[in-house]
CSV table of C-alpha atoms and ligand atoms in Angstrom, one decimal:
chain,number,residue,atom,x,y,z
A,28,MET,CA,37.0,19.7,-9.0
A,29,ARG,CA,35.0,20.1,-12.1
A,30,VAL,CA,34.6,23.6,-13.6
A,31,THR,CA,32.0,24.5,-16.2
A,32,THR,CA,32.2,27.8,-18.0
A,33,THR,CA,31.2,29.4,-21.2
A,34,VAL,CA,34.3,30.4,-23.2
A,35,ASN,CA,33.9,32.5,-26.3
A,36,GLY,CA,30.3,31.5,-26.5
A,37,GLU,CA,31.0,27.7,-26.1
A,38,ARG,CA,30.2,25.7,-23.0
A,39,ARG,CA,33.4,24.1,-21.7
A,40,THR,CA,33.8,21.6,-18.8
A,41,VAL,CA,37.2,20.6,-17.4
A,42,ASP,CA,37.8,18.0,-14.7
A,43,ASP,CA,40.5,17.4,-12.1
A,44,VAL,CA,41.1,21.1,-11.6
A,45,TRP,CA,43.1,21.8,-8.5
A,46,GLU,CA,41.5,24.4,-6.2
A,47,GLY,CA,44.6,26.6,-6.4
A,48,GLU,CA,44.7,26.8,-10.2
A,49,SER,CA,44.2,30.1,-11.9
A,50,LEU,CA,41.7,30.7,-14.6
A,51,LEU,CA,44.7,31.5,-16.8
A,52,TYR,CA,46.2,28.1,-16.2
A,53,VAL,CA,42.9,26.4,-17.0
A,54,LEU,CA,42.4,28.4,-20.2
A,55,ARG,CA,46.0,27.8,-21.5
A,56,GLU,CA,46.7,24.3,-20.2
A,57,ARG,CA,43.4,22.6,-20.0
A,58,MET,CA,41.3,24.3,-22.6
A,59,GLY,CA,43.9,24.7,-25.3
A,60,LEU,CA,43.6,28.5,-25.5
A,61,PRO,CA,47.1,29.8,-25.2
A,62,GLY,CA,46.3,33.3,-26.5
A,63,SER,CA,46.2,34.8,-23.0
A,64,LYS,CA,49.8,35.1,-21.9
A,65,ASN,CA,51.4,34.3,-18.6
A,66,ALA,CA,54.1,36.9,-18.1
A,67,CYS,CA,54.1,37.9,-14.4
A,68,GLU,CA,51.3,35.7,-12.8
A,69,GLN,CA,50.9,38.5,-10.2
A,70,GLY,CA,48.4,40.8,-11.8
A,71,GLU,CA,51.0,43.3,-12.8
A,72,CYS,CA,51.4,43.1,-16.5
A,73,GLY,CA,47.9,42.6,-18.1
A,74,SER,CA,49.1,40.1,-20.6
A,75,CYS,CA,46.5,37.6,-19.4
A,76,THR,CA,43.5,40.0,-19.7
A,77,VAL,CA,40.2,38.3,-20.5
A,78,TYR,CA,36.6,39.2,-20.1
A,79,LEU,CA,34.8,37.6,-17.1
A,80,ASP,CA,31.0,38.3,-17.3
A,81,GLY,CA,31.7,41.3,-19.5
A,82,LEU,CA,34.4,42.9,-17.3
A,83,THR,CA,38.1,42.7,-18.0
A,84,VAL,CA,40.2,40.9,-15.4
A,85,CYS,CA,43.7,39.4,-15.1
A,86,ALA,CA,43.0,35.7,-15.5
A,87,CYS,CA,46.1,35.0,-13.4
A,88,LEU,CA,44.4,36.5,-10.4
A,89,VAL,CA,41.1,34.6,-10.8
A,90,ALA,CA,40.8,31.2,-9.2
A,91,ALA,CA,39.5,28.6,-11.6
A,92,GLY,CA,36.6,27.9,-9.2
A,93,GLN,CA,35.5,31.5,-9.4
A,94,ALA,CA,34.8,31.1,-13.1
A,95,GLU,CA,32.2,28.3,-12.5
A,96,GLY,CA,29.1,29.1,-14.4
A,97,ARG,CA,30.4,32.4,-15.8
A,98,GLU,CA,31.0,33.8,-19.2
A,99,ILE,CA,34.6,34.2,-20.4
A,100,GLY,CA,35.9,36.0,-23.5
A,101,THR,CA,39.5,35.5,-24.6
A,102,VAL,CA,41.6,37.0,-27.3
A,103,GLU,CA,40.7,33.9,-29.4
A,104,GLY,CA,37.1,35.0,-29.4
A,105,LEU,CA,37.8,38.5,-30.9
A,106,SER,CA,37.9,37.3,-34.5
A,107,GLY,CA,35.0,35.2,-35.7
A,108,GLY,CA,37.1,33.2,-38.2
A,109,ALA,CA,40.2,33.4,-40.4
A,110,ASP,CA,40.0,37.2,-40.7
A,111,LEU,CA,41.5,39.4,-38.1
A,112,HIS,CA,39.3,41.6,-35.9
A,113,PRO,CA,39.6,45.3,-36.9
A,114,ILE,CA,41.5,45.9,-33.6
A,115,GLN,CA,44.0,43.1,-34.4
A,116,GLN,CA,44.4,44.5,-37.9
A,117,ALA,CA,45.1,48.0,-36.5
A,118,PHE,CA,47.8,46.6,-34.2
A,119,VAL,CA,49.5,44.9,-37.2
A,120,GLU,CA,49.2,48.0,-39.4
A,121,ALA,CA,50.4,50.4,-36.8
A,122,GLY,CA,53.5,48.2,-36.0
A,123,ALA,CA,52.3,47.8,-32.4
A,124,VAL,CA,53.3,44.1,-32.3
A,125,GLN,CA,56.9,43.2,-31.6
A,126,CYS,CA,57.5,40.2,-29.4
A,127,GLY,CA,53.8,40.0,-29.0
A,128,PHE,CA,53.7,38.9,-25.4
A,129,CYS,CA,51.7,41.9,-24.3
A,130,THR,CA,49.5,42.0,-27.4
A,131,PRO,CA,46.6,39.6,-26.4
A,132,GLY,CA,46.0,41.6,-23.2
A,133,LEU,CA,46.2,44.9,-25.1
A,134,LEU,CA,43.7,43.7,-27.7
A,135,VAL,CA,41.1,42.6,-25.1
A,136,GLN,CA,41.6,45.8,-23.1
A,137,THR,CA,41.3,47.9,-26.3
A,138,HIS,CA,38.2,46.0,-27.3
A,139,ASP,CA,36.7,46.9,-23.9
A,140,LEU,CA,37.7,50.5,-24.2
A,141,LEU,CA,36.2,50.9,-27.7
A,142,ALA,CA,33.0,49.2,-26.7
A,143,ARG,CA,32.6,51.8,-24.0
A,144,GLU,CA,34.1,54.7,-25.8
A,145,PRO,CA,34.3,54.4,-29.6
A,146,ARG,CA,36.2,57.6,-29.9
A,147,PRO,CA,38.6,57.8,-26.9
A,148,THR,CA,40.9,60.7,-26.3
A,149,ASP,CA,44.6,60.0,-25.8
A,150,PRO,CA,44.3,60.4,-22.0
A,151,GLU,CA,41.4,57.9,-22.1
A,152,ILE,CA,43.4,55.4,-24.1
A,153,ARG,CA,46.4,55.8,-21.7
A,154,GLU,CA,44.1,55.3,-18.7
A,155,ALA,CA,42.4,52.3,-20.1
A,156,LEU,CA,45.7,50.6,-21.0
A,157,ALA,CA,47.6,51.7,-17.9
A,158,GLY,CA,47.5,48.1,-16.5
A,159,ASN,CA,49.0,46.6,-19.7
A,160,LEU,CA,52.8,46.7,-19.8
A,161,CYS,CA,54.9,46.4,-22.9
A,162,ARG,CA,58.6,46.1,-22.9
A,163,CYS,CA,59.2,46.5,-26.6
A,164,THR,CA,57.3,49.2,-28.3
A,165,GLY,CA,57.6,52.3,-26.1
A,166,TYR,CA,53.8,52.5,-26.3
A,167,GLU,CA,53.6,55.1,-29.1
A,168,LYS,CA,52.8,52.4,-31.7
A,169,ILE,CA,50.2,51.0,-29.4
A,170,LEU,CA,48.5,54.4,-29.1
A,171,ASP,CA,48.6,54.7,-32.9
A,172,ALA,CA,47.0,51.3,-33.1
A,173,VAL,CA,44.1,52.2,-30.8
A,174,ARG,CA,43.6,55.5,-32.6
A,175,LEU,CA,43.5,53.5,-35.9
A,176,ALA,CA,41.1,50.9,-34.5
A,177,ALA,CA,38.8,53.6,-33.2
A,178,GLY,CA,37.6,54.0,-36.8
A,179,PRO,CA,35.9,50.7,-37.5
A,180,VAL,CA,33.2,49.6,-35.1
A,181,ALA,CA,34.4,46.8,-32.8
A,182,GLY,CA,32.1,43.8,-33.1
A,183,PRO,CA,30.8,41.9,-30.0
A,184,VAL,CA,32.8,39.1,-28.5
A,185,ALA,CA,31.3,36.4,-26.3
A,186,GLY,CA,31.3,37.3,-22.7
A,187,THR,CA,31.7,41.0,-23.3
A,188,THR,CA,29.8,44.1,-22.5
A,189,PRO,CA,27.2,44.6,-25.2
B,6,FES,S1,50.2,37.3,-16.2
B,6,FES,FE1,48.4,38.1,-15.3
B,6,FES,S2,48.8,40.2,-15.0
B,6,FES,FE2,50.7,39.4,-15.7
B,7,FES,S1,55.5,43.8,-27.9
B,7,FES,FE1,56.9,42.8,-26.6
B,7,FES,S2,56.1,43.2,-24.6
B,7,FES,FE2,54.9,44.4,-26.0
């Protein structure tokens, strides 16, 4: 099956996609976008979080065919070039990245939160990130990072909520 989508603002077509393949597999293995991580493949950890038509989803739970004709935004689309996005910078500065496996999903989910609520309270941050598991940081550094990122305005990323 052929699947055509727009990924980070770029039209992408892949062929020979098996009907049972996930969007996560297509992004990582067929489109060369390994930023979204595959940790549980069951919708439990959030490490594969991407935007699908402006809403965050677990890419491991989306069948590739469901992405046909739709807009996808991945962690690779957050930063426009060599410079880190302010959210990425905040995660680095706050020490919120250890093994990094959870980080791409947290970045996308934080981007979505700050686009909706530029000054979130701690309970709002906790609720927004409740589906993103981290085994390394104990979450405090992640909270610090989101608070830090809430200063700069998050720029738009393709396939996201305006
Ligand atoms: S890999 Fe998708 S939720 Fe864990
Ligand atoms: S930094 Fe290792 S799982 Fe979060």
